[in-house]
PDB file of C-alpha atoms in Angstrom:
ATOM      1  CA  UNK A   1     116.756 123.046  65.520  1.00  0.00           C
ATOM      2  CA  UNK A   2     115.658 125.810  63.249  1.00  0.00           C
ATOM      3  CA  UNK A   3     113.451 127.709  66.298  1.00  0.00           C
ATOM      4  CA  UNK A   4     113.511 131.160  66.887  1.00  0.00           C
ATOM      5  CA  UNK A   5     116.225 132.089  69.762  1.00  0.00           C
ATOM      6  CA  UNK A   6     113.272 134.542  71.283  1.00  0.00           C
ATOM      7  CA  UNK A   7     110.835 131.314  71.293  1.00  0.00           C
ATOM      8  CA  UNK A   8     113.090 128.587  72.826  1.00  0.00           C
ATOM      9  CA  UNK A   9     112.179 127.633  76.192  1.00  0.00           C
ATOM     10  CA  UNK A  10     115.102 127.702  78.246  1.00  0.00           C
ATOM     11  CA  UNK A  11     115.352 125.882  81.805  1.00  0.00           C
ATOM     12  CA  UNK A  12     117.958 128.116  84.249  1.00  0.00           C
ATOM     13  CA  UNK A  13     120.195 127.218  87.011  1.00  0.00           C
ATOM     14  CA  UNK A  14     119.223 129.044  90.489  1.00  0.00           C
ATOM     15  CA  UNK A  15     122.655 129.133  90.945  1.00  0.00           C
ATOM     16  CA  UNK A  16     124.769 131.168  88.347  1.00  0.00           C
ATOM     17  CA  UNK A  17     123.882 132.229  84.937  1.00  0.00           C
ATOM     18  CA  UNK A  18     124.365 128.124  83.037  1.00  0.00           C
ATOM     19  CA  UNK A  19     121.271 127.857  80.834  1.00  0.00           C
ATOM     20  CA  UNK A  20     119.810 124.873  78.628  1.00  0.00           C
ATOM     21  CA  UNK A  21     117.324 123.734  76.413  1.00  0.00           C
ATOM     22  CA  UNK A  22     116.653 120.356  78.161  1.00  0.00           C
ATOM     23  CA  UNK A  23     115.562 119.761  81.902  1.00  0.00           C
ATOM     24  CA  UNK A  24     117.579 116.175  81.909  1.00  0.00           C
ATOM     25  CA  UNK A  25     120.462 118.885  81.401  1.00  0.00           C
ATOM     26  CA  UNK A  26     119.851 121.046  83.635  1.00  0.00           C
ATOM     27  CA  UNK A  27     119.362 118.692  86.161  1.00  0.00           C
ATOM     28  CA  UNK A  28     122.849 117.196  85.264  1.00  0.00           C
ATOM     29  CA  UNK A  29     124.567 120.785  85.550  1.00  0.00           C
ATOM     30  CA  UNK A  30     123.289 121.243  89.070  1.00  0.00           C
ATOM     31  CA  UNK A  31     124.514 117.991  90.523  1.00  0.00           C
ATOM     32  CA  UNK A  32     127.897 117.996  89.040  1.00  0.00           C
ATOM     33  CA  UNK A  33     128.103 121.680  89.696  1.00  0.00           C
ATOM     34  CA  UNK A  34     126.412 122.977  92.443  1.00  0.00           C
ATOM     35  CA  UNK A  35     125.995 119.893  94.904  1.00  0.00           C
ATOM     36  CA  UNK A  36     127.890 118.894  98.236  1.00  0.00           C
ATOM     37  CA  UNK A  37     129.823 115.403  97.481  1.00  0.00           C
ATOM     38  CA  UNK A  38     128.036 114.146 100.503  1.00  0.00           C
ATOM     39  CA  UNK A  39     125.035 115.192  99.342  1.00  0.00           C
ATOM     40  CA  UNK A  40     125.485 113.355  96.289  1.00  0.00           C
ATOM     41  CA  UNK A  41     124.829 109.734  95.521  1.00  0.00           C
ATOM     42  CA  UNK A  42     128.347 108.372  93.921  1.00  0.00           C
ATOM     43  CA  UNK A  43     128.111 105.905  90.762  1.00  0.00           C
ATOM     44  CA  UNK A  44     131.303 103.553  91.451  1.00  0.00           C
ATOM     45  CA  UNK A  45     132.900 101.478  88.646  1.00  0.00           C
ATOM     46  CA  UNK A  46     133.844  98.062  90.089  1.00  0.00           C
ATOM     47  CA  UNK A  47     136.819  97.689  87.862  1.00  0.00           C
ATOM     48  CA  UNK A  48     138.346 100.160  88.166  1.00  0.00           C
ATOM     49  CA  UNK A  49     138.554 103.601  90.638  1.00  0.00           C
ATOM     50  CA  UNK A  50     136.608 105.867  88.514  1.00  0.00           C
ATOM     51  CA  UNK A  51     133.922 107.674  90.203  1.00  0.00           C
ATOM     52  CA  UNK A  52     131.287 109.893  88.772  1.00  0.00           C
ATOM     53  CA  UNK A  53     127.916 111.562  89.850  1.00  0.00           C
ATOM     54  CA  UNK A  54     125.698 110.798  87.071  1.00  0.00           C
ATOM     55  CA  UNK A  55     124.655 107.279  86.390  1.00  0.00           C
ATOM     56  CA  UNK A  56     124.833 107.281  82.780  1.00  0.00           C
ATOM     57  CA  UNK A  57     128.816 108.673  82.546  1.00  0.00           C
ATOM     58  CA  UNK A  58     129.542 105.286  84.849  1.00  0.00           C
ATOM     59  CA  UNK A  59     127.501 103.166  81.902  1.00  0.00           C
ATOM     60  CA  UNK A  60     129.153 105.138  79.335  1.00  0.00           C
ATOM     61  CA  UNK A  61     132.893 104.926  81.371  1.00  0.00           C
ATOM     62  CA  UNK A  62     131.897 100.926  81.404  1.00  0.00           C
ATOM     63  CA  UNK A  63     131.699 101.022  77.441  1.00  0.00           C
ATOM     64  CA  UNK A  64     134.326 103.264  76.692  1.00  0.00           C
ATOM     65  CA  UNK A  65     137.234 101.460  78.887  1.00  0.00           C
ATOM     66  CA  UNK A  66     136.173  98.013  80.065  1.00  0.00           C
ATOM     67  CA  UNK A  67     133.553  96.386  77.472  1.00  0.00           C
ATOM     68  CA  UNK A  68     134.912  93.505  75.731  1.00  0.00           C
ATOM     69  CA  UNK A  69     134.434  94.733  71.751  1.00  0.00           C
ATOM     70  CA  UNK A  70     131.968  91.791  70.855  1.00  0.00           C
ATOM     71  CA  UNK A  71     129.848  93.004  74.277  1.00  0.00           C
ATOM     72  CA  UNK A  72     129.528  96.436  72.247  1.00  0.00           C
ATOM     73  CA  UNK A  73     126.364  97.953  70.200  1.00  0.00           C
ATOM     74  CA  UNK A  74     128.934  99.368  67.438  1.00  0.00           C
ATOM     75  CA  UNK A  75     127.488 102.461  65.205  1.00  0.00           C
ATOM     76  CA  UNK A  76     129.326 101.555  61.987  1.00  0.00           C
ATOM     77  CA  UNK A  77     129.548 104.233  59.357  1.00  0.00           C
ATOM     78  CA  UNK A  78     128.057 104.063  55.653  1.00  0.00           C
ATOM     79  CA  UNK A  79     131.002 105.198  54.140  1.00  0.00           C
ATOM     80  CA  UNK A  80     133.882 103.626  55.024  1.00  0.00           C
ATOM     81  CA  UNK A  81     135.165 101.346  58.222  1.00  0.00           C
ATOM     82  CA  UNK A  82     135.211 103.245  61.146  1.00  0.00           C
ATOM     83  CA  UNK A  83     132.752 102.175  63.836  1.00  0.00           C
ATOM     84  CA  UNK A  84     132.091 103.748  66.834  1.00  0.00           C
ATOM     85  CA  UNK A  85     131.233 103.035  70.724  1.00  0.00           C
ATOM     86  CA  UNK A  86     128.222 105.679  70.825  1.00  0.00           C
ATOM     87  CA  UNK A  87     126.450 107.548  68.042  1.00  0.00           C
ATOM     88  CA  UNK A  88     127.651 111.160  68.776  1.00  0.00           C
ATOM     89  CA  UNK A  89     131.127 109.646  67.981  1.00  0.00           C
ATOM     90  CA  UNK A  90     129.711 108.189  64.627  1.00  0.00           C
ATOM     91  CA  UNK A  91     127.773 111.396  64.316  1.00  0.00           C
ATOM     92  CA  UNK A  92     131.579 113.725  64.487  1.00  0.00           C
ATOM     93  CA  UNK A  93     132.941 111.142  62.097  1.00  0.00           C
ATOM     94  CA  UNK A  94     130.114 111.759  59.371  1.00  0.00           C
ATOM     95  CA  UNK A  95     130.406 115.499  59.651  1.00  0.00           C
ATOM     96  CA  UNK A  96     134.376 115.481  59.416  1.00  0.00           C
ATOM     97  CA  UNK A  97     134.996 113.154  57.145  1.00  0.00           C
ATOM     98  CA  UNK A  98     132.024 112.604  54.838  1.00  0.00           C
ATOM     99  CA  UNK A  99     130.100 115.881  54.318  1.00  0.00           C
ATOM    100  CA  UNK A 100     130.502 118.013  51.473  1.00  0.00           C
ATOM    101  CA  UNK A 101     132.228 121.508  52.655  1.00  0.00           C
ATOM    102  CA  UNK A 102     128.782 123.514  51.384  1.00  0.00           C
ATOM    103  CA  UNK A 103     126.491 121.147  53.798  1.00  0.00           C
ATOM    104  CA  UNK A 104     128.160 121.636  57.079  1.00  0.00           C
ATOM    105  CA  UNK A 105     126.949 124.261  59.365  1.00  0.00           C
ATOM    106  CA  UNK A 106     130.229 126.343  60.644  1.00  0.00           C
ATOM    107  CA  UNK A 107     130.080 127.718  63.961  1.00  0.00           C
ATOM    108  CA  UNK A 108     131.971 130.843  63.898  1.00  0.00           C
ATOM    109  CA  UNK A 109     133.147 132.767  66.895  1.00  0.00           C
ATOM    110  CA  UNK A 110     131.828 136.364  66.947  1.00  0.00           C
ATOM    111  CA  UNK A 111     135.601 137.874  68.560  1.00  0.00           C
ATOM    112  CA  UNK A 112     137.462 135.835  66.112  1.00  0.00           C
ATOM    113  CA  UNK A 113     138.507 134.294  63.196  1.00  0.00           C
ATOM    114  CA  UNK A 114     137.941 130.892  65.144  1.00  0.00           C
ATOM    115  CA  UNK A 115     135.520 128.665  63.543  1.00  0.00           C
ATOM    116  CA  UNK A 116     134.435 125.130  63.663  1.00  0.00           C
ATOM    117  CA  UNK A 117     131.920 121.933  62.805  1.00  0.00           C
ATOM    118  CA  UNK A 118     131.221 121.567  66.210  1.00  0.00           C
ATOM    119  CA  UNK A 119     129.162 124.033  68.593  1.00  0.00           C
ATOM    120  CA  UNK A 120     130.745 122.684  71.567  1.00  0.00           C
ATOM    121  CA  UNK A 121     134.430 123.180  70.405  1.00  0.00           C
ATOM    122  CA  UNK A 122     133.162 126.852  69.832  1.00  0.00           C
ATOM    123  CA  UNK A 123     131.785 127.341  73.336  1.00  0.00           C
ATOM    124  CA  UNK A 124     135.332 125.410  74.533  1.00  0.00           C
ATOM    125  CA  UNK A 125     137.101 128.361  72.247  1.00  0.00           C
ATOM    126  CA  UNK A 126     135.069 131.117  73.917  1.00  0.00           C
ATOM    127  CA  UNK A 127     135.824 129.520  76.870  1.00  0.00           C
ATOM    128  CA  UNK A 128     139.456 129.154  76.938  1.00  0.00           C
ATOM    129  CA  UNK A 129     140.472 132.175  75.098  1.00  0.00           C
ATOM    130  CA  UNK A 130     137.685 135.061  75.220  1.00  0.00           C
ATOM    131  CA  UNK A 131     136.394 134.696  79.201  1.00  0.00           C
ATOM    132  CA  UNK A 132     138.185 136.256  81.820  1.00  0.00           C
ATOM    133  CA  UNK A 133     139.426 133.225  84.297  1.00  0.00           C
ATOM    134  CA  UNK A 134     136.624 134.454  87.175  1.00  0.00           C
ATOM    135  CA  UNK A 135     133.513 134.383  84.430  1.00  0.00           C
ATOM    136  CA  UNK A 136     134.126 131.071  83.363  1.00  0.00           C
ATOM    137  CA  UNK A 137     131.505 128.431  85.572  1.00  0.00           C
TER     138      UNK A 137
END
């Protein structure tokens, strides 16, 4: 978290300029992005029709639309009653509802006045308003 942007090691894709911090990611980007569907081994829910390349989107799919709510691991928040289905859902609840102002790291967007609690709504926001349509991957 607080490393030097010169120091990070960062893993590339071969195939166009995606970049992360984690291999498991990587690894991710390339087969949802770069791989033939028949080349790919397909994670099929059986109850329902949603497909999905990546094992762990079917076990979170399961969760999120088919688990019975006593079948769940809930991640229940300190403050108040909200629970949540997975902890990066708890973790957005904590940060928008529960922070002080003066403790949350902004993300601001360097062409705008856009900012936001959330790095990935700022990439989205770069994304969808600052990329020209062929740039985006």
């Amino acid at each position: 978290k607080h490393t030097v942007p010169e120091d990070i090691k960062w893993f590339k894709c071969k195939h166009c300029s995606h970049k992360t911090k984690r291999r498991t990611n990587l690894k991710d980007h390339i087969v949802l992005k770069h791989m033939n569907s028949e080349d790919v081994k397909w994670f099929q829910c059986e109850y329902c029709s949603y497909i999905t390349k990546l094992k762990r989107y079917l076990k979170n799919h399961i969760i999120s639309k088919h688990a019975d709510s006593e079948d769940v691991k809930w991640f229940n928040c300190d403050h108040c009653s909200y629970k949540a289905k997975f902890k990066f859902n708890l973790k957005a609840h904590m940060v928008s509802n529960h922070l002080n102002p003066e403790d949350v790291k902004w993300f601001q967007c360097e062409r705008s006045s856009f900012e936001t609690k959330f790095k990935y709504y700022l990439k989205k926001h770069i994304v969808l308003k600052h990329r020209n349509s062929e740039d985006v991957k």
